[in-house]
Amino acid sequence: MIDPFGRRVTYLRVSVTDRCNFRCSYCMAEEMTFLPRHELLSLEELDRLCGVFIDLGVRRLRITGGEPLVRRDLMTLFRSLHRQIEAGRLDEVTLTTNGALLARHAAELAACGVRRVNVSLDSLDPDRFRALTRLGSLDDVLVGIAAARRAGIRVRVNAVALRGVNDDEIDRLVAWAGGEGHDVAFIEAMPLGETGPARAEHWMSLAEVRQRLEGRWTLRESEYRTAGPARYVDVLETGSRIGFITPFSHNFCEACNRVRVTCTGTLYLCLGQDAAADLRTPLRSGGGNAVVREAILAAVQRKPRGHDFDAARLADGPRIVRFMNVTGG
Ligand code: SAM
Ligand code: SF4
């Protein structure tokens, strides 16, 4: 799969549910209406769809959501993807999770060949964590992270940088993650979904975050890369890394190798654009995988050059009306 700008699509993010046991303020509204269950692809359909993408050259897959671990029987999908890894058809399967249910699943994920997970952790203060996630317990997440590490899974902690919310904890997060042997990635909040006027007020550039970090830590550019958009530095004092995911201040689109599938089978060609294709209809058409394959190949020809998020226009409301939990992070 090569798009019109010569970029090869080798990385697929699959959102397996739009539901979540948290309601993080930058991701969701307090009152969310979730999709009716009949609109969701079954796990068998998701597995079939992943198989077609793998046939077409996808080598890395990330399972995300909503909160992926709230989807019942999700491990059947991981078991099937593990078979693809063992057959040499896939290099890696990873997971993005809020960590609340990770303790329950860590051992099985490791057995299914999952070597890395990203766990969202925006604050190490229990009360603030609860306020930010509206429903989450910091303790559950920390227990989940510890379980993943015991199972031999590497953890990267993801924190959205929010002025006046957690920007006083940036050093603490780096120190804590470094002490535990985890990398940490900071993320600029993106204008996805109507989460309210606080978005512009709390938005913070990672250029500023990095500048502040440089006052306290010795940072060195790192060669380390994953399939994702983070750019890393080594922290000499801790031996861990800090990743920066900067949709605004740094344009990472030119090397974009990714597409995303939602839990209803909609293919999004770019996180920050509306270009999409329905894959559920071809999947259910009775025409077999060939029709799905054709639909994917046609869609990749419409992959946009990049997003056009603009920090100066945050107060105008969301650039993209769908919430992050729909497209998957
Ligand atoms: N529930 C899982 C989790 O929280 O890790 C997976 C899905 S979540 C949508 C994936 C990532 O997107 C999380 O790291 C979250 O912090 C991030 N995220 C959600 N909404 C965002 C937004 N508006 N801007 C930037 N990142 C966002
Ligand atoms: Fe749920 Fe993840 Fe969104 Fe938080 S960021 S509400 S945990 S999907």
Coordinates of C-alpha atoms in Angstrom, one line a residue, residues 25-210:
S25 CA -11.6 15.5 30.3
Y26 CA -9.5 16.2 27.1
C27 CA -10.8 13.0 25.4
M28 CA -14.5 12.8 26.2
A29 CA -17.5 14.8 27.3
E30 CA -18.8 14.0 30.7
E31 CA -22.0 12.5 29.3
M32 CA -21.2 10.3 26.3
T33 CA -23.5 8.4 24.1
F34 CA -21.7 5.3 22.9
L35 CA -22.5 3.4 19.7
P36 CA -25.2 0.8 19.7
R37 CA -23.5 -2.6 20.0
H38 CA -24.9 -3.9 16.7
E39 CA -22.9 -1.3 14.9
L40 CA -19.6 -2.7 16.2
L41 CA -17.6 -5.2 14.2
S42 CA -17.5 -8.6 15.9
L43 CA -14.1 -9.7 17.1
E44 CA -14.1 -12.3 14.2
E45 CA -14.7 -9.4 11.7
L46 CA -11.9 -7.3 13.3
D47 CA -9.6 -10.3 13.0
R48 CA -10.5 -10.8 9.4
L49 CA -10.0 -7.2 8.7
C50 CA -6.5 -7.2 10.3
G51 CA -5.7 -10.3 8.2
V52 CA -6.5 -8.4 5.0
F53 CA -4.3 -5.4 6.1
I54 CA -1.5 -7.9 6.9
D55 CA -1.9 -9.4 3.4
L56 CA -1.5 -5.9 2.1
G57 CA 1.7 -5.2 3.9
V58 CA 0.9 -4.0 7.4
R59 CA 3.7 -5.2 9.7
R60 CA 2.8 -3.5 13.0
L61 CA -0.5 -3.3 14.7
R62 CA -1.7 -1.3 17.7
I63 CA -4.9 -2.2 19.5
T64 CA -6.6 0.9 21.0
G65 CA -10.0 2.4 21.7
G66 CA -11.9 3.7 23.8
E67 CA -10.5 1.4 26.4
P68 CA -9.6 -1.8 24.5
L69 CA -9.5 -3.9 27.7
V70 CA -13.2 -3.3 28.4
R71 CA -14.1 -5.3 25.3
R72 CA -15.3 -8.7 26.2
D73 CA -13.2 -11.6 25.0
L74 CA -10.6 -9.3 23.5
M75 CA -7.9 -11.8 24.2
T76 CA -9.2 -14.0 21.4
L77 CA -8.1 -11.3 19.0
F78 CA -4.7 -11.1 20.6
R79 CA -4.4 -14.9 20.3
S80 CA -5.2 -14.8 16.7
L81 CA -2.7 -11.9 16.0
H82 CA -0.1 -13.9 17.9
R83 CA -0.5 -16.7 15.3
Q84 CA 0.3 -14.1 12.6
I85 CA 3.5 -13.1 14.5
E86 CA 4.5 -16.7 14.8
A87 CA 3.9 -17.2 11.1
G88 CA 6.3 -14.3 10.4
R89 CA 3.5 -12.2 8.8
L90 CA 3.5 -9.5 11.5
D91 CA 6.4 -7.9 13.4
E92 CA 4.6 -6.5 16.4
V93 CA 1.3 -6.1 18.2
T94 CA 1.1 -3.4 20.8
L95 CA -1.7 -2.0 23.0
T96 CA -2.7 1.5 24.2
T97 CA -4.6 1.3 27.5
N98 CA -5.5 3.4 30.5
G99 CA -4.1 0.5 32.6
A100 CA -7.1 0.1 34.9
L101 CA -7.6 -3.5 33.8
L102 CA -4.0 -4.3 32.8
A103 CA -3.2 -6.4 36.0
R104 CA -5.9 -8.8 34.9
H105 CA -4.6 -9.3 31.4
A106 CA -0.8 -8.6 31.5
A107 CA 0.3 -12.3 31.7
E108 CA -1.9 -13.3 28.8
L109 CA -0.9 -10.3 26.7
A110 CA 2.8 -11.3 27.2
A111 CA 1.9 -14.9 26.3
C112 CA 0.4 -13.5 23.0
G113 CA 3.7 -11.9 22.1
V114 CA 2.9 -8.3 23.3
R115 CA 6.2 -6.8 24.2
R116 CA 5.3 -3.1 24.6
V117 CA 2.2 -1.3 25.9
N118 CA 1.5 2.4 26.3
V119 CA -0.3 3.4 29.4
S120 CA -1.9 6.8 29.8
L121 CA -0.9 8.4 33.1
D122 CA -1.4 12.2 33.3
S123 CA -0.9 12.6 37.0
L124 CA 0.7 10.8 40.0
D125 CA -1.6 12.6 42.4
P126 CA -4.6 10.3 43.3
D127 CA -7.1 13.1 43.7
R128 CA -6.0 14.9 40.6
F129 CA -5.9 11.7 38.6
R130 CA -9.5 11.0 39.7
A131 CA -10.6 14.6 38.7
L132 CA -8.9 14.3 35.3
T133 CA -10.3 10.9 34.4
R134 CA -13.6 11.5 36.2
L135 CA -13.8 7.8 37.0
G136 CA -10.3 6.4 37.3
S137 CA -8.3 5.1 40.3
L138 CA -4.6 5.9 40.2
D139 CA -3.8 2.8 42.3
D140 CA -5.4 0.4 39.8
V141 CA -3.3 1.9 37.0
L142 CA -0.1 1.6 39.0
V143 CA -0.9 -2.0 39.9
G144 CA -1.5 -2.6 36.2
I145 CA 1.8 -1.1 35.1
A146 CA 3.6 -3.1 37.7
A147 CA 1.9 -6.3 36.5
A148 CA 2.9 -5.5 32.9
R149 CA 6.5 -5.1 33.9
R150 CA 6.5 -8.3 35.9
A151 CA 5.1 -10.1 32.8
G152 CA 8.1 -8.8 30.8
I153 CA 6.2 -6.1 28.9
R154 CA 7.9 -2.7 28.4
V155 CA 5.7 0.2 29.4
R156 CA 5.7 3.7 28.0
V157 CA 3.7 6.1 30.0
N158 CA 1.7 8.7 28.0
A159 CA 0.9 12.0 29.5
V160 CA -1.1 14.8 27.7
A161 CA 0.6 18.1 28.8
L162 CA -2.1 20.5 30.2
R163 CA -1.3 23.9 31.5
G164 CA -2.7 24.5 35.0
V165 CA -3.7 20.8 35.2
N166 CA -0.5 18.7 35.3
D167 CA 2.3 20.9 34.1
D168 CA 3.6 21.1 37.6
E169 CA 4.1 17.3 37.5
I170 CA 6.2 17.1 34.4
D171 CA 9.5 16.6 36.3
R172 CA 7.8 14.2 38.7
L173 CA 6.5 12.1 35.9
V174 CA 10.0 11.9 34.3
A175 CA 11.6 11.1 37.7
W176 CA 9.0 8.5 38.5
A177 CA 9.0 6.8 35.1
G178 CA 12.9 6.8 35.0
G179 CA 13.1 5.3 38.5
E180 CA 10.7 2.5 37.5
G181 CA 12.5 1.9 34.2
H182 CA 9.7 3.2 31.9
D183 CA 9.9 5.7 29.1
V184 CA 7.5 8.6 29.2
A185 CA 5.9 10.4 26.3
F186 CA 4.3 13.8 26.4
I187 CA 1.5 14.6 24.0
E188 CA 0.0 17.9 22.8
A189 CA -3.7 17.9 23.2
M190 CA -5.5 17.8 19.9
P191 CA -8.8 19.4 18.9
L192 CA -10.9 16.2 18.6
G193 CA -14.4 16.2 19.8
E194 CA -16.3 18.9 21.7
T195 CA -14.9 18.6 25.2
G196 CA -15.6 22.2 26.1
P197 CA -13.9 25.6 26.3
A198 CA -11.2 24.4 28.7
R199 CA -9.2 22.9 25.8
A200 CA -7.7 26.2 24.6
E201 CA -7.1 27.4 28.1
H202 CA -5.1 24.3 29.1
W203 CA -3.3 23.7 25.8
M204 CA 0.4 23.7 26.1
S205 CA 3.2 23.4 23.5
L206 CA 5.7 20.7 24.0
A207 CA 8.4 23.1 22.9
E208 CA 7.8 24.8 26.3
V209 CA 7.7 21.4 28.1
R210 CA 11.0 20.5 26.6

